[in-house]
Coordinates of C-alpha atoms in Angstrom, one line a residue:
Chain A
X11 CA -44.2 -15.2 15.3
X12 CA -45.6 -12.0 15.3
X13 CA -44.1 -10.6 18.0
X14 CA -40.4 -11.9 16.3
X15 CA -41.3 -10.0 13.3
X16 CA -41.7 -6.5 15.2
X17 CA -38.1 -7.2 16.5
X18 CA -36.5 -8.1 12.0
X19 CA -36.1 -4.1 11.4
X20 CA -34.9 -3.3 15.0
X21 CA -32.1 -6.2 14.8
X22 CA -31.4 -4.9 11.4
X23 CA -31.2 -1.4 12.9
X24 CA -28.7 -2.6 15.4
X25 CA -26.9 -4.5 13.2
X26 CA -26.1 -1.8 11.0
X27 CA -25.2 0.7 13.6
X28 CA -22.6 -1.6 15.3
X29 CA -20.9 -1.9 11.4
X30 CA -20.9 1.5 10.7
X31 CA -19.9 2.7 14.4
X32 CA -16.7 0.6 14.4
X33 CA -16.0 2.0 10.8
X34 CA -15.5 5.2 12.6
X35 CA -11.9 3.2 14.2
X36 CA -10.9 1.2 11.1
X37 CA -7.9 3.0 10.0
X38 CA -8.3 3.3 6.3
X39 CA -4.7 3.2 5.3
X40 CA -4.8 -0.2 7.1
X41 CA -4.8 -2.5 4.2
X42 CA -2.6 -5.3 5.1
X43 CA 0.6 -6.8 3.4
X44 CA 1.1 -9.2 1.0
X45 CA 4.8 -9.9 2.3
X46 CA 4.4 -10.9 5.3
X47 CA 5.1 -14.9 5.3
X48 CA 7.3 -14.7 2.3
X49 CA 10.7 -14.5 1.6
X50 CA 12.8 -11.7 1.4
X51 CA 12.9 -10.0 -2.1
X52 CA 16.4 -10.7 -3.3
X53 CA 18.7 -7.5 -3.2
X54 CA 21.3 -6.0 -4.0
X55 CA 22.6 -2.4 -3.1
X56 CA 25.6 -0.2 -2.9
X57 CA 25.9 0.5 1.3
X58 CA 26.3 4.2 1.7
X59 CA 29.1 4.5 3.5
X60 CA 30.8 2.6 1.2
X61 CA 28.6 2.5 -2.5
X62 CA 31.1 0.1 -3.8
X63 CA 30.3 -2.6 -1.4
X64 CA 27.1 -4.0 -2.3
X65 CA 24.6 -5.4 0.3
X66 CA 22.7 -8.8 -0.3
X67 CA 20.4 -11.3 1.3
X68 CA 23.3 -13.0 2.4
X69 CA 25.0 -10.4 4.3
X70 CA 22.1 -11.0 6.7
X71 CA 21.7 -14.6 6.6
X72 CA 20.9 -16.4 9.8
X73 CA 20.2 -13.0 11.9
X74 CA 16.8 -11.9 13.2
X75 CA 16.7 -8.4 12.2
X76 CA 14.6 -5.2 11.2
X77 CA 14.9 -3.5 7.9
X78 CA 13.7 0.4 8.2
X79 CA 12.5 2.2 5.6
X80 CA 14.0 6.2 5.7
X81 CA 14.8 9.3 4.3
X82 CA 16.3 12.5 5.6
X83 CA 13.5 14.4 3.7
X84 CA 10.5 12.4 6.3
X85 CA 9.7 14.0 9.0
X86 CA 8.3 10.9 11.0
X87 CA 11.4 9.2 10.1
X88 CA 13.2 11.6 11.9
X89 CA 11.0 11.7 14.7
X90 CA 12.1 7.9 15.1
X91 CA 15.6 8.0 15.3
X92 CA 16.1 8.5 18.8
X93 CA 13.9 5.9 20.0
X94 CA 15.1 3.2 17.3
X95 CA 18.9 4.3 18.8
X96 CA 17.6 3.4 22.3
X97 CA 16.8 0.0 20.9
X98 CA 20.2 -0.7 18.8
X99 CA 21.8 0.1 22.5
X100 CA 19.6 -2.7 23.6
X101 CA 21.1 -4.9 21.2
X102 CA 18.3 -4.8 18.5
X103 CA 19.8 -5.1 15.0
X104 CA 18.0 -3.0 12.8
X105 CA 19.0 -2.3 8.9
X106 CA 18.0 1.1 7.3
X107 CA 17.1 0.9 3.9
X108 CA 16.9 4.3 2.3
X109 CA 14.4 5.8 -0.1
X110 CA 16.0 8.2 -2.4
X111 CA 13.1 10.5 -3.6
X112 CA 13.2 10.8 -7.3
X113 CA 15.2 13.9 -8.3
X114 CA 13.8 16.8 -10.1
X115 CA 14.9 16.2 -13.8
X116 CA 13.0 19.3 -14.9
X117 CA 14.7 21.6 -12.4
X118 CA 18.3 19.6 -13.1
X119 CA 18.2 18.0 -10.2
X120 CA 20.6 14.6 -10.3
X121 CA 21.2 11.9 -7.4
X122 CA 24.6 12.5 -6.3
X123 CA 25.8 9.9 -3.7
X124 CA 28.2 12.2 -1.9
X125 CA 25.8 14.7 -1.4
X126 CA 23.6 12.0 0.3
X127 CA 26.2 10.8 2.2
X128 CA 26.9 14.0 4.2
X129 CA 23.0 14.8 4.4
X130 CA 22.7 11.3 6.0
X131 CA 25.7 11.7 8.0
X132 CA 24.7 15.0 9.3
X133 CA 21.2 14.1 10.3
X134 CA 22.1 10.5 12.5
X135 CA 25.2 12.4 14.0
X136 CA 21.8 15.2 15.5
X137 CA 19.3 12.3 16.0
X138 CA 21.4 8.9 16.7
X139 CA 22.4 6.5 14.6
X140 CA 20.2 3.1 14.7
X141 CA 21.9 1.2 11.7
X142 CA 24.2 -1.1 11.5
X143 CA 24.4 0.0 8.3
X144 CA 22.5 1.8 5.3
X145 CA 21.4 0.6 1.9
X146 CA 20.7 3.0 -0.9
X147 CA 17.7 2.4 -3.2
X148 CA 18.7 4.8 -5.6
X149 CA 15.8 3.3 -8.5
X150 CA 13.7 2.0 -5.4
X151 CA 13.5 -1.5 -6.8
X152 CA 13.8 -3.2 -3.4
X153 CA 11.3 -0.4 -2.2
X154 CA 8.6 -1.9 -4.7
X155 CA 9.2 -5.3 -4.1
X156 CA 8.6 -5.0 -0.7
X157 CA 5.8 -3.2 -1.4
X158 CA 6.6 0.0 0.3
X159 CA 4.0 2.8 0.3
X160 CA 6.3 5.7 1.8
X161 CA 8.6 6.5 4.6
X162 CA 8.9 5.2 7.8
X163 CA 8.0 1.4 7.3
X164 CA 9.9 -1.1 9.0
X165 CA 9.9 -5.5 8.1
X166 CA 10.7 -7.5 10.8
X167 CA 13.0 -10.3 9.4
X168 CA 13.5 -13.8 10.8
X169 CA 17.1 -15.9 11.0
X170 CA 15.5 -17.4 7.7
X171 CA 14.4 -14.8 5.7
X172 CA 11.4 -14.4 5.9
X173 CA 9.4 -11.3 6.6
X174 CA 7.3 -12.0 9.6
X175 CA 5.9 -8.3 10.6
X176 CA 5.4 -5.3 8.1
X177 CA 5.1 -2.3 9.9
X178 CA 3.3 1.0 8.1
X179 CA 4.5 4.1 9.9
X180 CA 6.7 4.6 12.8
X181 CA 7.7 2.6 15.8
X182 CA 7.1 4.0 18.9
X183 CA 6.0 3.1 22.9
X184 CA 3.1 2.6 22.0
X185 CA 3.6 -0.1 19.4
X186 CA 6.8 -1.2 20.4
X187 CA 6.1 -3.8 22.8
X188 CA 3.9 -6.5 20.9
X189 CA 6.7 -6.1 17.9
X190 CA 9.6 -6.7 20.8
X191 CA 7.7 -9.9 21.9
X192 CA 7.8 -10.9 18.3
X193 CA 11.5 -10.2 18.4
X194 CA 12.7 -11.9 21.0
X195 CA 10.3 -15.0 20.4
X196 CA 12.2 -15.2 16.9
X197 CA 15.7 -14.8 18.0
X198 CA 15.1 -17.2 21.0
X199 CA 13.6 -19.9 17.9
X200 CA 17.2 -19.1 16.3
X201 CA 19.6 -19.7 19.4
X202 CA 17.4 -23.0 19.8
X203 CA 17.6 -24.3 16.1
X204 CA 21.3 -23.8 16.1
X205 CA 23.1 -25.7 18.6
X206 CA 19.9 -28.2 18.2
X207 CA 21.0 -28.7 14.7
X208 CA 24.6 -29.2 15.8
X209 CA 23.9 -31.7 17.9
X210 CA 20.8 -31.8 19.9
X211 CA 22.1 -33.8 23.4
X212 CA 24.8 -31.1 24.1
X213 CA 22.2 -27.6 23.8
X214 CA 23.6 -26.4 27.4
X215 CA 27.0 -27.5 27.5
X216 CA 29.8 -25.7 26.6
X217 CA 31.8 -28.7 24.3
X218 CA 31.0 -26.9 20.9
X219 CA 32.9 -23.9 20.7
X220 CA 32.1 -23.5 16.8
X221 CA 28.9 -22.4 16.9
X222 CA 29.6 -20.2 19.4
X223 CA 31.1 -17.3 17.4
X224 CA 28.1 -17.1 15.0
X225 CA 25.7 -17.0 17.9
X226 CA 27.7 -14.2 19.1
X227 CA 27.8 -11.9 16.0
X228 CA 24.8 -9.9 16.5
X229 CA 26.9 -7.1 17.7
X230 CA 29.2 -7.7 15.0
X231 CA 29.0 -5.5 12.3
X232 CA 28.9 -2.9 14.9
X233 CA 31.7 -1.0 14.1
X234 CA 30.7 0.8 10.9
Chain B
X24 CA 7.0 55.1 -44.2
X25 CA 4.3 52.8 -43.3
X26 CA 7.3 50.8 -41.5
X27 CA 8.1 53.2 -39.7
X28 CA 5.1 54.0 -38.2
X29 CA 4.8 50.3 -37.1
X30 CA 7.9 50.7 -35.8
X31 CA 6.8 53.2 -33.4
X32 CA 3.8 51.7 -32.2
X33 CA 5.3 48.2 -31.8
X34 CA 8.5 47.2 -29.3
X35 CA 11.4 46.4 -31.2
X36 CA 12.1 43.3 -33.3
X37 CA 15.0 42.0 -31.2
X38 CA 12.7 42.5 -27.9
X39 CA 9.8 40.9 -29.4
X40 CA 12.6 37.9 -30.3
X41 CA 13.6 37.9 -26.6
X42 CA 10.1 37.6 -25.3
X43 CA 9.2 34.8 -27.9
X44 CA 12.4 33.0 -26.4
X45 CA 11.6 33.7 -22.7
X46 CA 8.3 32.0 -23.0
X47 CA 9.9 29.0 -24.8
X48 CA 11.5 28.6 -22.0
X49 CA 9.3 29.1 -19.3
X50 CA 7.2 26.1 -21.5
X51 CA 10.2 24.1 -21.1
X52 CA 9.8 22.1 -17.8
X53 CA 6.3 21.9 -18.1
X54 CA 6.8 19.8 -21.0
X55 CA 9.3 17.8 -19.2
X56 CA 7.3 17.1 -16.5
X57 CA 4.3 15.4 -18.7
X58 CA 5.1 11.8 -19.7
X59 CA 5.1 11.6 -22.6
X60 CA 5.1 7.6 -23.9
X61 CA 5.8 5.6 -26.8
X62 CA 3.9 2.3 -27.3
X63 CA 5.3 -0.5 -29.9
X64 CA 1.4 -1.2 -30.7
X65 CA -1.8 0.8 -30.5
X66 CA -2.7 -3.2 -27.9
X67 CA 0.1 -2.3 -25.9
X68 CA -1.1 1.8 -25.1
X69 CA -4.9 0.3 -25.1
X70 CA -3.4 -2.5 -21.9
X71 CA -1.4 0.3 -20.0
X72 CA -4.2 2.8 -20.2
X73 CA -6.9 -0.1 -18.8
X74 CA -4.6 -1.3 -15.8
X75 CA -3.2 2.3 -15.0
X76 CA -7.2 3.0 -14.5
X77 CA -7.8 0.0 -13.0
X78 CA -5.1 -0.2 -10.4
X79 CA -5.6 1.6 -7.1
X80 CA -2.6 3.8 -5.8
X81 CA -1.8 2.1 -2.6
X82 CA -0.5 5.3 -0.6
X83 CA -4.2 7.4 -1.8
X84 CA -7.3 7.3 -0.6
X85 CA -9.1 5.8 -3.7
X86 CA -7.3 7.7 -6.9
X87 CA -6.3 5.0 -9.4
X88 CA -2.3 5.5 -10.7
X89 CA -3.6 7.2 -13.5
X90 CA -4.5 9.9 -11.2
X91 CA -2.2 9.9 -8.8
X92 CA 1.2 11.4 -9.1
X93 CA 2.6 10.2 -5.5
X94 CA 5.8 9.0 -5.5
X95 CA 4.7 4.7 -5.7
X96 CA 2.0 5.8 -8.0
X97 CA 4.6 7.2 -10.4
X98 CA 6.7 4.2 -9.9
X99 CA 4.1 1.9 -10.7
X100 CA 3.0 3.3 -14.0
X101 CA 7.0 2.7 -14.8
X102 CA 6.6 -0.7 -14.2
X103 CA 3.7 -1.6 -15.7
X104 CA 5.0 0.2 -18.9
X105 CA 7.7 -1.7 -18.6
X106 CA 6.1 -4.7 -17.7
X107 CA 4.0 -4.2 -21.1
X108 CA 6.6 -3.7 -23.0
X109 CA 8.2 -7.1 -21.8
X110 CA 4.6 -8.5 -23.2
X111 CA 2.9 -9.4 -19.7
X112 CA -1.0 -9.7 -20.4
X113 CA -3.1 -8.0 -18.0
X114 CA -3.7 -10.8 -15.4
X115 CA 0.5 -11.2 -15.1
X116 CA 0.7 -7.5 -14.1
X117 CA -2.1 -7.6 -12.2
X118 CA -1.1 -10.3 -10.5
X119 CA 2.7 -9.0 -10.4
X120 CA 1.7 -5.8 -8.6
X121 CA -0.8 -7.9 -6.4
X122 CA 2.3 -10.1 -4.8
X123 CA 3.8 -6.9 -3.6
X124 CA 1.2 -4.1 -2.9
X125 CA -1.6 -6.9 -2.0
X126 CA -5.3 -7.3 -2.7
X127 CA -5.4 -3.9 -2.2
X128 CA -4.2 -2.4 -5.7
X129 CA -7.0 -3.8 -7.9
X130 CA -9.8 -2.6 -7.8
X131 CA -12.0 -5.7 -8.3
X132 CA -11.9 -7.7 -5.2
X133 CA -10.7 -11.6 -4.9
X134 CA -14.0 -13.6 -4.6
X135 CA -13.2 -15.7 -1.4
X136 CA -14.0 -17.3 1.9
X137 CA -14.0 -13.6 3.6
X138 CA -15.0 -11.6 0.5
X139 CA -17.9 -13.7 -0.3
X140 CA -20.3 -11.6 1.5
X141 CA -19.6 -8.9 -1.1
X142 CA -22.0 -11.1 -3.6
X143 CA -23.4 -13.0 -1.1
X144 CA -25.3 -10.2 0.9
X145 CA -27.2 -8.5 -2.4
X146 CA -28.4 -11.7 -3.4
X147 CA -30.1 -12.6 0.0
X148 CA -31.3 -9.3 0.2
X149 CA -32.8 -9.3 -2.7
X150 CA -34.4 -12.7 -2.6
X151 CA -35.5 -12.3 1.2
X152 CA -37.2 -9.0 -0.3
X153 CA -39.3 -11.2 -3.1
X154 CA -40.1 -13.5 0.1
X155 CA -41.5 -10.9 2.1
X156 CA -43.4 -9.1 -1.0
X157 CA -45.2 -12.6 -2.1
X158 CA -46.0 -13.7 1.3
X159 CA -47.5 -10.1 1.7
X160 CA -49.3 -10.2 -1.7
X161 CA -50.8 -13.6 -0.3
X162 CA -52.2 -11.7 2.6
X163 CA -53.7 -9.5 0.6
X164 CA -55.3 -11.5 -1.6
X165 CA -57.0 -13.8 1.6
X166 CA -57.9 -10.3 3.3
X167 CA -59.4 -9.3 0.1
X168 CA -61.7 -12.5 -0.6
X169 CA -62.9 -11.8 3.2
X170 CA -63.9 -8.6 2.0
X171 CA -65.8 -9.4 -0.5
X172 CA -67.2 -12.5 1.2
X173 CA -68.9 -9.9 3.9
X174 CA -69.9 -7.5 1.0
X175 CA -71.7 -10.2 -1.1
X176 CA -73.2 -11.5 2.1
X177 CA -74.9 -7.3 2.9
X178 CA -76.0 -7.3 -1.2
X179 CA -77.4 -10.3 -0.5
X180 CA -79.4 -9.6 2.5
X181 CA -80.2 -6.6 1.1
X182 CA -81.7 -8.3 -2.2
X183 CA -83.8 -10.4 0.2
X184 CA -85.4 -7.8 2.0
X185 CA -86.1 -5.4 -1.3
X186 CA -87.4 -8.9 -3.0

């Protein structure tokens, strides 16, 4: 008994040091999401090549995809471009949802969609151009409902609708992989569900041709 | 004559105007940039100023939105004015900013399963402390009655001997 008592401030020594030594690899802007598991916000947005065509949930509706967070003005989102065009050429659909800065009202600064336009046009025709196309959160509503902290983030979005990865920062090799896993598990669960749904005894033969057009679509909207 | 005299000393009247005017204007933005709000009722400023100091800006590291002037903490002071102004009580916005920035933009934690500790850990502490101090204490008091057991037995003998 004696002997376990010498060992109380030596455990409590070690203790300590292992909590505050892997505090020194905690990343502090690490502070989770709350959106992840929920739905996505409902939306509704001019698209920029085309502001008079507003973008909603249901444009999107049964596809597995990834909504990115951008602006011209972010450097890492920049950065990002190239690699997230690799991955569009792999046949990954990704969204971009851009963050218009607030403008300058003191210096007469205004938000001028044609001006935007040709900055955005300018900068994907030098870095490569991921989207299948862009939304424009002029008043960043969808921005702070998906509680968006800055530029890049990226949501990864199931065939449902529901947000199932929030990503803070930019995607890269590094982090790539485990997200691409994520992916492909979800679109593989959406190719099951629907012919299943259909009709569950013919899932590998070729006697439904209706559902074969919407399984085919994710290359779709391609053509911008 | 006394005029005139000023008037040598002292710029002109119309450059004097001029500079008055140029610093107007140089004020100007700086006035712009300030928000400057209206509240409906002296309840409503009172609720915006607590939860503007009690929410955390989620993009700093620890400045509340009061403080902050990034780009979401700006945002966020917009909506809860406006949230305010719709006549959300403070647990509603709270709550309202909590289901989109998380946990993390209030600065009083949750008490749950995980965040239990938080309460948990002082209180043991505290009470193991008071354990440790009594049984102590106890010790004392035993090695001290042993002390003066021995002592009383020397004056004893001593007694006997002088006796």
């Amino acid at each position: 008994m004696r002997k376990l008592q010498f060992f109380i401030p030596l455990a409590l020594f070690l203790g300590l040091a292992v909590f505050l030594f892997s505090g020194l690899f905690s990343n502090p802007r690490d502070h989770g999401s709350a959106l992840v598991a929920q739905p996505m916000p409902v939306f509704s947005l001019p698209n920029l090549t085309d502001p008079n065509r507003l973008m909603t949930n249901a444009d999107q509706k049964g596809k597995v995809y990834l909504l990115n967070v951008w602006g011209t003005w972010c450097v890492t989102c920049n950065a990002e471009l190239g690699f997230l065009t690799t991955l569009r050429q792999q046949g990954v659909e990704i969204i971009g949802l851009y963050y218009v800065q607030p403008p300058e009202a003191a210096f007469g600064e205004t938000f001028e969609m044609g001006a935007l336009q040709k900055d955005v046009a300018r900068k994907l025709a030098e870095q490569g151009d991921p989207y299948q196309f862009n939304m424009v959160d002029e008043k960043r509503s969808l921005i702070f409902d998906l509680g968006v902290t800055g530029a890049p983030e990226t949501f990864l979005v199931d065939a449902n609708g529901i947000i199932r990865h929030h990503l803070v920062g930019d995607i890269n090799e590094q982090n790539w992989p485990a997200l691409h896993t994520q992916y492909q598990a979800l679109v593989a669960q959406m190719t099951q569900a629907q012919p299943s749904s259909a009709d569950p005894s013919s899932a590998n033969s070729s006697t439904n041709p209706s559902t074969n057009p919407s399984t085919n679509s994710s290359n779709g909207g391609q053509g911008e | 004559m006394n005029s005139q005299l000023l008037r040598k000393a002292m710029p002109s009247k119309g450059w004097l105007q001029s500079m008055a005017l140029t610093l107007l204007l140089v004020a100007m933005p700086s006035l712009a940039i300030t928000d400057i709000l209206e509240f409906k009722s002296p309840e409503q400023e009172q609720l915006y100023r607590e939860l503007t100091a009690e929410l955390r800006c989620p993009k700093c590291q620890n400045q509340n939105i009061a403080d902050s002037n990034a780009v979401v903490a700006v945002d966020m002071r917009h909506k809860t004015l406006q949230l305010v102004e719709q006549g959300m009580d403070k647990t509603q916005v709270i709550d309202y900013m909590k289901t989109r920035y998380g946990d993390f933009v209030y600065y009083q934690p949750p008490f749950r399963l995980s965040t239990m500790w938080l309460w948990l850990l002082p209180m043991l502490l505290i009470v193991a402390l008071a354990v440790v101090m009594l049984k102590k204490q106890r010790q004392q008091i035993v090695a001290h009655s042993s002390d003066d057991a021995e002592l009383q037995a020397m004056i004893d003998a001593v007694r006997k001997k002088q006796s």
